[in-house]
Each structure stands twice: as structure tokens, then as C-alpha cells.
Tab-separated table of C-alpha atoms in Angstrom:
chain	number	residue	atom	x	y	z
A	1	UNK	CA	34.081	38.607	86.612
A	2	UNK	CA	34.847	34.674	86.300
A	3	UNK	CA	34.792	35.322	82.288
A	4	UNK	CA	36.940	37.953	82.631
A	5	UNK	CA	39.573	35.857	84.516
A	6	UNK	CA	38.868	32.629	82.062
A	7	UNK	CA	39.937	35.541	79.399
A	8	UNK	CA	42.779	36.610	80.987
A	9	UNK	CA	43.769	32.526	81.128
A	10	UNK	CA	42.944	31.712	77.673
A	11	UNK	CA	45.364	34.106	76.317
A	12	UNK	CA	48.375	32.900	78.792
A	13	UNK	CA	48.830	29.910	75.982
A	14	UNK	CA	48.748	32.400	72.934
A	15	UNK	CA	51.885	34.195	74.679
A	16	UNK	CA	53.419	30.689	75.623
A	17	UNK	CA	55.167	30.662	71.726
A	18	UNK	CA	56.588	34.621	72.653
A	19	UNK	CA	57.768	33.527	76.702
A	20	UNK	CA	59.620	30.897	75.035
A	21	UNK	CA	61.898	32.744	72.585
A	22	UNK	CA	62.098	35.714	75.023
A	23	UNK	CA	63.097	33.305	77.875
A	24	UNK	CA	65.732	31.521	75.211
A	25	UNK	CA	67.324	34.920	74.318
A	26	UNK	CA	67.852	36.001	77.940
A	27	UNK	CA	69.728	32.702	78.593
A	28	UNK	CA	72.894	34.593	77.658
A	29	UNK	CA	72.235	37.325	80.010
A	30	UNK	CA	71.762	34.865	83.064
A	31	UNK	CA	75.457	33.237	82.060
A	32	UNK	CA	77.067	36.453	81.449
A	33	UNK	CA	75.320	37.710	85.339
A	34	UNK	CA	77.011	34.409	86.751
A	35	UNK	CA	80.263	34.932	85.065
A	36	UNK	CA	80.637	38.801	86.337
A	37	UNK	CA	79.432	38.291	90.008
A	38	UNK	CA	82.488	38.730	91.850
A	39	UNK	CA	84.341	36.185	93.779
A	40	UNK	CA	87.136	35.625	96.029
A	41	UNK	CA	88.860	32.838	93.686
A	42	UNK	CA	87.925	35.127	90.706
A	43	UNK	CA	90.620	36.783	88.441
A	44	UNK	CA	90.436	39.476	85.641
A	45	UNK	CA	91.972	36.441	83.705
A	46	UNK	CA	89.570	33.849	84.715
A	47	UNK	CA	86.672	35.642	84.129
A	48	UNK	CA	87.707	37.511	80.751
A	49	UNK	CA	88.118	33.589	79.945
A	50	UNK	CA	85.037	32.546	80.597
A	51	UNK	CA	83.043	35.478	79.142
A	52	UNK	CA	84.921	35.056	75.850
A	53	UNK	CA	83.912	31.320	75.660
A	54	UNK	CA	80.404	32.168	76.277
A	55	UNK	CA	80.201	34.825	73.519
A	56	UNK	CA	81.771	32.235	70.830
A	57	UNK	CA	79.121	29.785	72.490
A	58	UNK	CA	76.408	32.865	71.531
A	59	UNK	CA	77.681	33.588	68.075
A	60	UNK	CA	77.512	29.002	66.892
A	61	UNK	CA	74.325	28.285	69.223
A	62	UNK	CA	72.062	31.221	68.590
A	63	UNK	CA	71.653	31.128	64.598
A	64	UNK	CA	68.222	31.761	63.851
A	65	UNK	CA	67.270	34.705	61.845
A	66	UNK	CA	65.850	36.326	65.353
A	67	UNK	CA	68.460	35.867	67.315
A	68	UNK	CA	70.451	38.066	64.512
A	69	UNK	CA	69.763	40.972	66.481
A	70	UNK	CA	70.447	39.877	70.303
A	71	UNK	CA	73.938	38.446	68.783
A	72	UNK	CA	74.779	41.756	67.598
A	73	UNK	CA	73.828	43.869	70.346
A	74	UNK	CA	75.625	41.627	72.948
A	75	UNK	CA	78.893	41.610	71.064
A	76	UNK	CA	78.950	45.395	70.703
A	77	UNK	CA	77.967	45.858	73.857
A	78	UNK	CA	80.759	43.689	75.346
A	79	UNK	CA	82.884	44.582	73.078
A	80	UNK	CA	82.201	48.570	74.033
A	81	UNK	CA	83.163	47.605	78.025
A	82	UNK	CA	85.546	44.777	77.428
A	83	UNK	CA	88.698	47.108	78.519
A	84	UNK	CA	87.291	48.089	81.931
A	85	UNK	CA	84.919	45.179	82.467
A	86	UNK	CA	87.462	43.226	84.656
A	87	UNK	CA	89.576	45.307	86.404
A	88	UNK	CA	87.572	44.890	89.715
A	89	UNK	CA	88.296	41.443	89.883
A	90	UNK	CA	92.879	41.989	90.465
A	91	UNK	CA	92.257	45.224	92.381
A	92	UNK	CA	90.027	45.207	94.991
A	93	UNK	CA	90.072	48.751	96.175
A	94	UNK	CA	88.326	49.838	92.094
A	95	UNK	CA	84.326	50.408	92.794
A	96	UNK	CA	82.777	47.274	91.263
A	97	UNK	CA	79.184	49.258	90.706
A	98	UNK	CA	78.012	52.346	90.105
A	99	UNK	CA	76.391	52.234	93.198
A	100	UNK	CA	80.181	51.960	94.838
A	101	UNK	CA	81.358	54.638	92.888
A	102	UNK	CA	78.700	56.852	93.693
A	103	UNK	CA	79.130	56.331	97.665
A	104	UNK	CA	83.168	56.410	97.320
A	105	UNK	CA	82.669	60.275	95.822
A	106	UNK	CA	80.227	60.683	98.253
A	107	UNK	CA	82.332	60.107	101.027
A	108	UNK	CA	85.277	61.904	99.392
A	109	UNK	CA	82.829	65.318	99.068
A	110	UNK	CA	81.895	64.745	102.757
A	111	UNK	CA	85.627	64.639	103.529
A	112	UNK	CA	86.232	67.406	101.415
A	113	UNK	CA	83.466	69.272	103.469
A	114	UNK	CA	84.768	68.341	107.082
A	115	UNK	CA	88.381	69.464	106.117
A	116	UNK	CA	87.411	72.699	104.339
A	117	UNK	CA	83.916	73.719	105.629
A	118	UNK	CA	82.995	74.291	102.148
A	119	UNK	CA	79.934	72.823	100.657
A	120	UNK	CA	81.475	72.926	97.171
A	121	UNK	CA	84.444	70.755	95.853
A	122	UNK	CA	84.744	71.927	91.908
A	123	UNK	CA	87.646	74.691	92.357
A	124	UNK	CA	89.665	72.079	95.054
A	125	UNK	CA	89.167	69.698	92.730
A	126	UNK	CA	90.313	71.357	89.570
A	127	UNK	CA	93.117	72.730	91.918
A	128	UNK	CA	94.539	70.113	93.175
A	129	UNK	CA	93.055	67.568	90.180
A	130	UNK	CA	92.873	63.909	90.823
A	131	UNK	CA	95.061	63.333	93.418
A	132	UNK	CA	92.566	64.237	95.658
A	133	UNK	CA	90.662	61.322	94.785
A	134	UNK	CA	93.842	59.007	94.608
A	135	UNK	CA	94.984	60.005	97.881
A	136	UNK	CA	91.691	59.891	99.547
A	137	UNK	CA	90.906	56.162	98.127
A	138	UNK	CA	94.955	55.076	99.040
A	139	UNK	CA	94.112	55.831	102.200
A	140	UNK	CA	91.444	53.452	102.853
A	141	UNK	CA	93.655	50.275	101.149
A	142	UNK	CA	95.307	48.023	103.151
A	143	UNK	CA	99.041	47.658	103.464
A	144	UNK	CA	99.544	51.528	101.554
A	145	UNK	CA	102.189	52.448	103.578
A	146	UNK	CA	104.306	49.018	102.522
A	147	UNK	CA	102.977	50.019	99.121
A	148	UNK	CA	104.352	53.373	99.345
A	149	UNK	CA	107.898	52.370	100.465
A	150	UNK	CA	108.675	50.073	97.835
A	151	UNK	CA	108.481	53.274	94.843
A	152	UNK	CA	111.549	54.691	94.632
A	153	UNK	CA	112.067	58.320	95.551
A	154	UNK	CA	113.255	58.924	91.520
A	155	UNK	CA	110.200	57.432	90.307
A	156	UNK	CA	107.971	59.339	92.472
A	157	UNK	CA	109.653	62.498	91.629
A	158	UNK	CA	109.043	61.795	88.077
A	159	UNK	CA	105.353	60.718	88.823
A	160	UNK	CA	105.153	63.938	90.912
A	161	UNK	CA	106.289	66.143	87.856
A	162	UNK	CA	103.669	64.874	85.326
A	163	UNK	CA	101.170	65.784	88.312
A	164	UNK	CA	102.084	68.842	87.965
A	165	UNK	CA	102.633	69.614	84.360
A	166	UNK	CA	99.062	68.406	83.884
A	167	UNK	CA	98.182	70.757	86.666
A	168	UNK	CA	99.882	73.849	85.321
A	169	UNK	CA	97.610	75.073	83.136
A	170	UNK	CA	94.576	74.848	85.438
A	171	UNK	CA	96.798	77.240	87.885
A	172	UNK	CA	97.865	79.665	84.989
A	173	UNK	CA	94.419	80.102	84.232
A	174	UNK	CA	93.419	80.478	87.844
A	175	UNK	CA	96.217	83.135	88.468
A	176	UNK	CA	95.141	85.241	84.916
A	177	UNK	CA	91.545	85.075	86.237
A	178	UNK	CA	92.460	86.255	89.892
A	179	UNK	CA	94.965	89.194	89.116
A	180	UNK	CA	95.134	89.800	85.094
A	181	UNK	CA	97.210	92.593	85.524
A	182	UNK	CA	99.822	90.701	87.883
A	183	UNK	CA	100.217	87.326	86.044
A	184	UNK	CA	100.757	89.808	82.551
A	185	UNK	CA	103.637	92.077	84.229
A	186	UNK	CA	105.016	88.935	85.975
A	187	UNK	CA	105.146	87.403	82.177
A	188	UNK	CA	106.254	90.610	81.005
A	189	UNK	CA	109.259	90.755	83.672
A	190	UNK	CA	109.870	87.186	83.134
A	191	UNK	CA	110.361	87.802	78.931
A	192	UNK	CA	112.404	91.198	79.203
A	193	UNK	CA	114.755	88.624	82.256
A	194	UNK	CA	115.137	85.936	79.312
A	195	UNK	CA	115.756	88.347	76.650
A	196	UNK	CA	118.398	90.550	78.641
């Protein structure tokens, strides 16, 4: 048993050359997990800043022929989220994890569920489309209602139209699917009106 551990041991300085260049390339990672943890004197700005001058930092410090690879896959993968990445930090109401997104359409189905007694959400949701989701999220912000009063009743009219132009289609299709034979006379009607 005591060779076994003397083993074990002996081989903790062969790996010492590998922990070193493994712990060298994660370096980055522990900047970048510093720069994204949130913070109440953090800005989209700020941190967009910062997370820029540590990638140029990556692509002049890390040179060698490994670090080729790491160099790569970090700027793609940043460069993949860099739109959404800092949103959360202006507008704190936007889920900053999964995790938060997860439990705010959690809470939204269990909403859904107390209103409607339904266990199922998909044909209210396609019904009514995101606004459910909008609505239900506004509701939980702070000062909404001083929010709400400074849009102008013009501009929510237009806002309301596109709602429902991207909505139409979803209720045409639900209407053909409930009574096929009443949405096609009711177009039928509607043609021989316009063509009168």
C-alpha cells in the first residue's frame, strides 16, 4: 500500500510540466469570470471595455504555437455572444443566467396555470404570442406604470398594430383549423363583397 501511494507521488512531478500550461491557458478564463460577474457600478459599456482589452491582451501575450488553439476558440466564442453578452448589465429586469431564465418561465407557466387552470401553455402562447411574457415580466419591474405613461398613445397604437400583424397569421390558421368550412365561405363572402 505505502508503494502504491509513493507511486501515485512520484508521478505528481511528471504532470507538474502539463498543470503548468493548463493552469497558464485558463488564466484568461479567470479574467474574463471577473470581468462578467455583475455589479452595481457595472455598465454594458464598462464591461464590453474591459473584455475587449483583455482579448487584445490574449491575442499579443499568448503566442506560442499551443496557445494557437485556446486564442481561436476564445475569440469565436466571444465573438459568437458578443451582441447579447452585456445587456444584463443597463437593464436589470433581463435574466442574467440560464438558471434566471429558466425560473422567470417557470413562474410565468405557473401563472399561466393559476389564471387558466390549464396545465398546458403552447396554444395561449402561440395565441396571444410574446406579450404574454412581456407583460408578465413588466409587471414585476419597478416604476412600470411611470414607464408606461411616458409612451405616447400614437406610438403605442403603432406598437400595438405590429403585435398584431405578427399575430394574424397564427389566428388565420387557428380559425381554418377550427371551422374550415366557415373561415372559406367567410373568405368567399368577403371576395364576392370586394369584387361587387
Amino acid at each position: 500500500m505505502l508503494q502504491n501511494i509513493i507511486r501515485i507521488f512520484s508521478k505528481i512531478d511528471e504532470m507538474n510540466p502539463v498543470y503548468e500550461a493548463v493552469s497558464r491557458l485558463m488564466k484568461p478564463m479567470d479574467y474574463i469570470a471577473i470581468i462578467l460577474t455583475p455589479g452595481e457600478d457595472k455598465t454594458s459599456e464598462t464591461v464590453e471595455w474591459e473584455l475587449s482589452m483583455l482579448l487584445n491582451w490574449v491575442k499579443q501575450t499568448y503566442t506560442l504555437e499551443n496557445d494557437e488553439l485556446m486564442v481561436n476558440n476564445l475569440l469565436n466564442f466571444s465573438k459568437g455572444f458578443w451582441r447579447g453578452l452585456f445587456t444584463c448589465y443597463d437593464h436589470y429586469y433581463i435574466p442574467r443566467t440560464n438558471n434566471d431564465l429558466e425560473q422567470f418561465f417557470r413562474q410565468t407557466k405557473a401563472s399561466h396555470r393559476r389564471i387558466t387552470g390549464l396545465r398546458n401553455w403552447n396554444s395561449y402562447i402561440v395565441r396571444n404570442g410574446e406579450m404574454i411574457v412581456l407583460v408578465n415580466d413588466a409587471l414585476r419591474q419597478e416604476h412600470v406604470i411611470s414607464r408606461l405613461r411616458s409612451v405616447s398613445f400614437s406610438r403605442y397604437k403603432a406598437r400595438k398594430a405590429q403585435w398584431d400583424q405578427r399575430l394574424t397569421c397564427v389566428i388565420l390558421r387557428k380559425k381554418f383549423n377550427r371551422n374550415t368550412e366557415g373561415y372559406l365561405n367567410d373568405l368567399e363572402h368577403k371576395w364576392n363583397l370586394l369584387n361587387s
